[in-house]
Amino acid sequence: MGDDYPSMFRSEPMSLVQLYIPTEVAHDTVAELGELGNVEFKDLNPTVNPFQRSFVGEIRRFEEMARRIRFFTSQIEKEKDHIPIRPLYDSAPLITVGPRAARTIDELDEVLGEHEARLLQMNDSYKTLGERMRELSEARHVLRETAVFFDKAETQQVDARASFDESSAPLLQHDDRETQYSSTVQFDLEFVAGTIDRARVPTLERVLWRILRGNLYMNHTDIPEPFVDPVTGEETRKNVFIIFAHGEAILAKIKKVAVSMGATLYPIDANVDKRADSLREVTIRLDDLQTVLYHTGITRRSELLTIGENLSRWEDVVRKEKAIYETMNLFNYDVRRKTLVAEGWCPTRDLTMIQMALRHATEESGTNIAPILQELRTNKTPPTFVRTNKFTEGFQTIMDSYGIATYQEVNPGLFAIITFPFLFAIMFGDIGHGFIILFAAIYMIINEKKWAKADLGELVGPFFFGRYIILLMGLFSLYTGLMYNDIFSKALHFWQSGWDFQDVNGVEWGRPNGRVYPFGLDPAWHEADNGMVFTNSYKMKMSVVLGVIHMTFALCLQLPNHIKFNRTLDIYTNFIPQMVFLQSIFGYLVLCILYKWSIDWTTRSTEPPSLLNMLIGMFLSPGSVDPRTQLYPGQGFVQVLLVLIAAICVPWMLCAKPYFEWKEMQQTHGQGYVGLDHYDGPRQSSDQVLEIEEEGNGRVIVEEMEEHEQHDFSEVVIHQIIHTIEFCLGCISHTASYLRLWALSLAHAQLSEVLWMMTLENVLGMSGLIGYIYLALVGGLWFSATVFILCIMEGLSAFLHALRLHWVEANSKHYQGEGYAFTPLSFAKLDEKD
Amino acid sequence: MASLFPVFFVLFIVLGLEACAYLLVPKGPHQTTLRTAFMLTFASLYLMWMITYLAQLHPLISPYRSLKIES
């Protein structure tokens, strides 16, 4: 695998680079590098408080702008009628690099401030107007209702007058005429009118009754429409009340009590004409307010529309600028040379691209001073970066979820591209279901450009992200469906079956006719009553065979790692004993399975042995094989040999490596070197470390002590013990774990069959119109159950188990997974983070 | 006619296909990925076919079914 092209086999080689950026070009350089997305900057000021960093002022400014943008967004969302926000890809970009950049940002700041001020003012006036309107409409109600009271009171004046105690009233009944004429003068009962919450009305009545000892007459009506608060939108129901009483003190008490209970009092005139005037006035003012409110609403909406046009590009600019200044805070400011010093990781392959980007940034900014890039050599571990495209991204992500690969170790994501869909398909094998998920994947891929921009939500988003995984899963499921000969629980008869059926005593027995069904499972087994006995045996053995092969493959991935990192010792102390142990027991089992299948037992004099009992017998009673059920002559001897070899591997794994480490330590001690804790002897530093000190221009380079491996002997021993036990026990348990391939495919097939039997099978025989109706209904039920239960639910289940097999059974054979991910400054990724 | 011959025959075909995949995928940024993908695909498809074929070569039990009354 040549070095000219990146490959997914290992993570990319990374370089530590140092950038000397003149302050004038700094902003534009970082902007350019952010667009490129190839550099991860290190924090060169780890001890500095975030509030004391150099660019705190700028960041605060952008925070303020971001707050204003958030305010706009929330205001736009609150509007009942939808306000369109122009999407980012449709907006013209704001240029924030180059000589005009500062002016653009200042203008943006101003514009945002103005918009905010205007919006706040409009919101305020809207609120005030709303309140005024509410008061006025309450007053109108009061006027209307009290008019009713007064009218009623006038007609009942005859009865009411009897209880009045005032001197100027004539006591004779024939004065009715006079009283009607001058009713307003006679009607000198004072009153208090107002509105109150409907819930409070009975309380008010009771309190007043008690306080005034019944010396009052209260009447109240409901106001039919509720009052809606324009700002908060909550509704309150109120009643109009009018209280008639006599005497200053009583009236004052009534007023106080009413106000304390939250009522609003309105001055109502006793005169009918004056009341009519007030009513007219109130109505006019109400109308005026309505108009003003309406116009305020219109103006506010148009303001929000203008904001909506520009909101996304403002947001984009603010986010980018904030990221730029936060990154610049990580740099070191060299006062003497007026430059910023930056350090970061980047893929070695991309160094030329970065150089060009730096030059481009200088040209854009209009100055002549270019930033200088220098490559450093270091002992520190670089981040792990695997270059992916839209196809491989999904597979790499699911393998990365288990742990990021150590720098430059073999990347399991490369192989997962095929092995993961394959193991999934073994558990999902059905042509029909495979076709459904294939179709879904193709649909997503065809629409991928459109869907990539849309916000798909938490449910559909992950499915879209894994569309290529689903595509391969569907394709492999078609193949395994063909192998299992299963399409929606029915079998296909493409080729000639290997069994002929004969009727014997009411049961049809199959007789072999010499043919083998060439491609897949014979359909004769599908209809057979004992079909499951055969398929169970077939699938279980297949799971074990494929499992052992997968684990062997994963184990072999250790080799490139040992070779790359110069751990030749590990090949002999770890890899070889592990491989021998695995093959001598489980490789042997696989060979026996394949061998037993290839023998024609009808021509043999021995009985076919149970392989499980054979394996158990191999360990419990080695060397003794019943000659009637032996697989091959000489089996006893071979099995004893294999058990011995496996038994030797255990102490080999346990002791070899610690022994060699110990010998090496003795050697270095013997040559006069002391452990790293003491500084008397010469330092066991490699040339690389010393070079850093030279290039550092006298700066003190802190040597990372933790990079050196602890040559503490006890740790090596313990590590090796754990490793050995884990591997040996793991061999057995992981091999059994692969049986889930059988279990899930059995469950899937059974579920599919039951669904068919309970739905469509009952309906397909029906004839006539009612038959068609039933067919349509039940068919719909069958199809939706197929999609939701069998494809989605079972699909997710098989996905999970296939993933587990990769993460635990396969990765434990070779994966270290101790790396950290490469997180470059990338404006494209800022989007995803939000 | 049930014999082991097809197993080996197809094995050699698949090995040939794998060699083609290794040699014929052009150099480029995707060479490793494509090579690995093709080779693993051929290997896994062959394995599954081989296991299915072998399992049915000399089966130890015969299928039987009770007569169903056609409705």
mmCIF file of C-alpha atoms in Angstrom, chain A residues 231-414:
data_model
loop_
_atom_site.group_PDB
_atom_site.id
_atom_site.type_symbol
_atom_site.label_atom_id
_atom_site.label_comp_id
_atom_site.label_asym_id
_atom_site.label_seq_id
_atom_site.Cartn_x
_atom_site.Cartn_y
_atom_site.Cartn_z
ATOM 1 C CA VAL A 231 -48.410 39.611 25.418
ATOM 2 C CA THR A 232 -48.821 36.401 27.344
ATOM 3 C CA GLY A 233 -52.004 35.176 25.726
ATOM 4 C CA GLU A 234 -53.723 34.097 28.923
ATOM 5 C CA GLU A 235 -57.439 34.540 29.359
ATOM 6 C CA THR A 236 -59.197 36.004 32.369
ATOM 7 C CA ARG A 237 -62.917 36.106 32.954
ATOM 8 C CA LYS A 238 -64.381 39.065 34.688
ATOM 9 C CA ASN A 239 -67.668 40.272 35.999
ATOM 10 C CA VAL A 240 -69.125 43.730 36.164
ATOM 11 C CA PHE A 241 -70.469 44.660 39.570
ATOM 12 C CA ILE A 242 -72.318 47.625 40.881
ATOM 13 C CA ILE A 243 -72.829 48.258 44.555
ATOM 14 C CA PHE A 244 -75.436 50.710 45.808
ATOM 15 C CA ALA A 245 -74.975 52.085 49.274
ATOM 16 C CA HIS A 246 -75.570 55.235 51.236
ATOM 17 C CA GLY A 247 -73.150 57.321 53.173
ATOM 18 C CA GLU A 248 -69.566 58.458 52.651
ATOM 19 C CA ALA A 249 -68.048 56.127 55.188
ATOM 20 C CA ILE A 250 -69.772 53.074 53.778
ATOM 21 C CA LEU A 251 -68.818 53.974 50.240
ATOM 22 C CA ALA A 252 -65.229 54.499 51.262
ATOM 23 C CA LYS A 253 -65.188 51.082 52.948
ATOM 24 C CA ILE A 254 -66.685 49.458 49.875
ATOM 25 C CA LYS A 255 -64.070 51.057 47.677
ATOM 26 C CA LYS A 256 -61.233 49.917 49.891
ATOM 27 C CA VAL A 257 -62.503 46.352 50.131
ATOM 28 C CA ALA A 258 -63.138 46.096 46.412
ATOM 29 C CA VAL A 259 -59.691 47.397 45.527
ATOM 30 C CA SER A 260 -58.053 45.064 48.013
ATOM 31 C CA MET A 261 -59.774 42.139 46.360
ATOM 32 C CA GLY A 262 -58.288 43.079 43.015
ATOM 33 C CA ALA A 263 -61.251 44.855 41.451
ATOM 34 C CA THR A 264 -60.845 47.806 39.131
ATOM 35 C CA LEU A 265 -63.209 50.677 39.861
ATOM 36 C CA TYR A 266 -64.626 52.869 37.135
ATOM 37 C CA PRO A 267 -66.256 56.261 37.666
ATOM 38 C CA ILE A 268 -69.781 56.058 36.331
ATOM 39 C CA ASP A 269 -72.040 59.006 36.197
ATOM 40 C CA ALA A 270 -75.593 58.717 37.469
ATOM 41 C CA ASN A 271 -76.921 60.788 34.584
ATOM 42 C CA VAL A 272 -78.107 58.789 31.611
ATOM 43 C CA ASP A 273 -76.886 61.278 29.032
ATOM 44 C CA LYS A 274 -73.491 61.587 30.621
ATOM 45 C CA ARG A 275 -73.230 57.835 30.637
ATOM 46 C CA ALA A 276 -74.126 57.694 26.976
ATOM 47 C CA ASP A 277 -71.445 60.285 26.277
ATOM 48 C CA SER A 278 -68.872 58.296 28.188
ATOM 49 C CA LEU A 279 -69.841 55.168 26.303
ATOM 50 C CA ARG A 280 -69.378 56.912 22.976
ATOM 51 C CA GLU A 281 -66.051 58.334 24.041
ATOM 52 C CA VAL A 282 -64.813 54.983 25.222
ATOM 53 C CA THR A 283 -65.864 53.301 22.013
ATOM 54 C CA ILE A 284 -64.066 55.905 19.928
ATOM 55 C CA ARG A 285 -60.900 55.560 21.945
ATOM 56 C CA LEU A 286 -61.140 51.804 21.730
ATOM 57 C CA ASP A 287 -61.350 51.967 17.961
ATOM 58 C CA ASP A 288 -58.373 54.302 17.822
ATOM 59 C CA LEU A 289 -56.355 51.969 19.968
ATOM 60 C CA GLN A 290 -57.299 49.034 17.766
ATOM 61 C CA THR A 291 -55.955 50.880 14.736
ATOM 62 C CA VAL A 292 -52.746 51.835 16.462
ATOM 63 C CA LEU A 293 -52.286 48.275 17.704
ATOM 64 C CA TYR A 294 -52.902 46.912 14.260
ATOM 65 C CA HIS A 295 -50.349 49.232 12.711
ATOM 66 C CA THR A 296 -47.784 48.436 15.362
ATOM 67 C CA GLY A 297 -48.326 44.782 14.572
ATOM 68 C CA ILE A 298 -47.794 45.395 10.880
ATOM 69 C CA THR A 299 -44.610 47.382 11.446
ATOM 70 C CA ARG A 300 -43.263 44.733 13.782
ATOM 71 C CA ARG A 301 -43.978 42.014 11.280
ATOM 72 C CA SER A 302 -42.203 43.844 8.491
ATOM 73 C CA GLU A 303 -39.228 44.392 10.794
ATOM 74 C CA LEU A 304 -39.127 40.681 11.561
ATOM 75 C CA LEU A 305 -39.372 39.875 7.858
ATOM 76 C CA THR A 306 -36.300 42.017 7.150
ATOM 77 C CA ILE A 307 -34.492 40.298 9.969
ATOM 78 C CA GLY A 308 -35.553 36.891 8.665
ATOM 79 C CA GLU A 309 -33.913 37.638 5.311
ATOM 80 C CA ASN A 310 -30.524 38.087 6.903
ATOM 81 C CA LEU A 311 -30.678 36.028 10.048
ATOM 82 C CA SER A 312 -28.866 32.910 8.839
ATOM 83 C CA ARG A 313 -25.915 34.713 7.364
ATOM 84 C CA TRP A 314 -25.546 36.904 10.456
ATOM 85 C CA GLU A 315 -25.646 33.792 12.604
ATOM 86 C CA ASP A 316 -23.049 32.136 10.406
ATOM 87 C CA VAL A 317 -20.685 35.100 10.577
ATOM 88 C CA VAL A 318 -21.017 35.491 14.333
ATOM 89 C CA ARG A 319 -20.399 31.807 14.931
ATOM 90 C CA LYS A 320 -17.333 31.773 12.705
ATOM 91 C CA GLU A 321 -15.853 34.908 14.205
ATOM 92 C CA LYS A 322 -16.367 33.619 17.708
ATOM 93 C CA ALA A 323 -14.624 30.364 16.778
ATOM 94 C CA ILE A 324 -11.773 32.329 15.198
ATOM 95 C CA TYR A 325 -11.175 34.437 18.267
ATOM 96 C CA GLU A 326 -11.492 31.489 20.603
ATOM 97 C CA THR A 327 -8.830 29.741 18.548
ATOM 98 C CA MET A 328 -6.656 32.826 18.595
ATOM 99 C CA ASN A 329 -6.888 32.785 22.357
ATOM 100 C CA LEU A 330 -4.995 29.489 22.264
ATOM 101 C CA PHE A 331 -1.995 31.132 20.620
ATOM 102 C CA ASN A 332 1.069 32.499 22.299
ATOM 103 C CA TYR A 333 1.836 36.153 21.810
ATOM 104 C CA ASP A 334 5.492 36.868 21.132
ATOM 105 C CA VAL A 335 5.911 40.508 22.154
ATOM 106 C CA ARG A 336 9.349 41.059 20.661
ATOM 107 C CA ARG A 337 8.448 40.032 17.157
ATOM 108 C CA LYS A 338 4.769 41.063 17.285
ATOM 109 C CA THR A 339 3.667 37.670 16.112
ATOM 110 C CA LEU A 340 1.341 35.029 17.381
ATOM 111 C CA VAL A 341 2.784 31.571 17.754
ATOM 112 C CA ALA A 342 0.429 28.677 17.134
ATOM 113 C CA GLU A 343 0.988 24.969 17.476
ATOM 114 C CA GLY A 344 -1.191 22.281 16.076
ATOM 115 C CA TRP A 345 -1.570 18.883 14.501
ATOM 116 C CA CYS A 346 -2.287 18.342 10.857
ATOM 117 C CA PRO A 347 -2.105 15.402 8.485
ATOM 118 C CA THR A 348 1.358 15.261 6.924
ATOM 119 C CA ARG A 349 -0.222 14.744 3.550
ATOM 120 C CA ASP A 350 -1.977 18.118 3.794
ATOM 121 C CA LEU A 351 1.023 20.271 4.622
ATOM 122 C CA THR A 352 1.252 21.679 1.087
ATOM 123 C CA MET A 353 -2.413 22.537 1.131
ATOM 124 C CA ILE A 354 -1.965 24.394 4.398
ATOM 125 C CA GLN A 355 1.007 26.307 3.023
ATOM 126 C CA MET A 356 -1.111 27.407 0.090
ATOM 127 C CA ALA A 357 -3.918 28.410 2.396
ATOM 128 C CA LEU A 358 -1.524 30.572 4.393
ATOM 129 C CA ARG A 359 -0.325 32.281 1.259
ATOM 130 C CA HIS A 360 -3.892 32.798 0.138
ATOM 131 C CA ALA A 361 -4.769 34.379 3.441
ATOM 132 C CA THR A 362 -1.892 36.829 3.119
ATOM 133 C CA GLU A 363 -3.039 37.829 -0.346
ATOM 134 C CA GLU A 364 -6.609 38.333 0.846
ATOM 135 C CA SER A 365 -5.603 40.473 3.757
ATOM 136 C CA GLY A 366 -3.592 42.713 1.508
ATOM 137 C CA THR A 367 -0.400 42.690 3.531
ATOM 138 C CA ASN A 368 2.938 41.382 2.458
ATOM 139 C CA ILE A 369 3.966 39.529 5.571
ATOM 140 C CA ALA A 370 3.290 35.839 5.284
ATOM 141 C CA PRO A 371 2.889 33.430 8.164
ATOM 142 C CA ILE A 372 5.646 30.879 8.526
ATOM 143 C CA LEU A 373 4.956 27.188 8.984
ATOM 144 C CA GLN A 374 7.504 24.957 10.639
ATOM 145 C CA GLU A 375 7.296 21.266 11.247
ATOM 146 C CA LEU A 376 8.309 20.047 14.684
ATOM 147 C CA ARG A 377 9.376 16.627 15.721
ATOM 148 C CA THR A 378 7.964 15.282 18.929
ATOM 149 C CA ASN A 379 7.430 12.236 21.062
ATOM 150 C CA LYS A 380 3.880 13.095 21.846
ATOM 151 C CA THR A 381 1.118 10.916 20.465
ATOM 152 C CA PRO A 382 -0.682 12.550 17.582
ATOM 153 C CA PRO A 383 -4.446 12.347 17.195
ATOM 154 C CA THR A 384 -5.974 9.617 15.098
ATOM 155 C CA PHE A 385 -7.362 10.736 11.768
ATOM 156 C CA VAL A 386 -8.903 8.449 9.175
ATOM 157 C CA ARG A 387 -9.860 10.115 5.931
ATOM 158 C CA THR A 388 -13.362 9.062 4.993
ATOM 159 C CA ASN A 389 -15.824 9.921 2.262
ATOM 160 C CA LYS A 390 -19.593 9.852 2.428
ATOM 161 C CA PHE A 391 -19.614 6.102 1.844
ATOM 162 C CA THR A 392 -17.046 5.005 4.399
ATOM 163 C CA GLU A 393 -17.984 7.618 6.980
ATOM 164 C CA GLY A 394 -20.835 5.560 8.427
ATOM 165 C CA PHE A 395 -18.776 2.404 8.896
ATOM 166 C CA GLN A 396 -15.883 4.275 10.443
ATOM 167 C CA THR A 397 -18.223 6.016 12.860
ATOM 168 C CA ILE A 398 -19.818 2.845 14.153
ATOM 169 C CA MET A 399 -16.426 1.303 14.794
ATOM 170 C CA ASP A 400 -15.130 4.520 16.359
ATOM 171 C CA SER A 401 -18.016 4.491 18.808
ATOM 172 C CA TYR A 402 -16.307 1.625 20.595
ATOM 173 C CA GLY A 403 -13.059 3.559 20.918
ATOM 174 C CA ILE A 404 -10.788 5.658 18.744
ATOM 175 C CA ALA A 405 -7.941 3.612 17.320
ATOM 176 C CA THR A 406 -4.467 4.202 18.701
ATOM 177 C CA TYR A 407 -2.352 6.345 16.405
ATOM 178 C CA GLN A 408 -1.502 4.315 13.328
ATOM 179 C CA GLU A 409 -2.812 0.976 14.457
ATOM 180 C CA VAL A 410 -4.785 -1.166 12.043
ATOM 181 C CA ASN A 411 -8.220 0.328 11.583
ATOM 182 C CA PRO A 412 -11.053 -2.196 11.982
ATOM 183 C CA GLY A 413 -13.421 0.199 10.227
ATOM 184 C CA LEU A 414 -11.942 -0.763 6.885
#
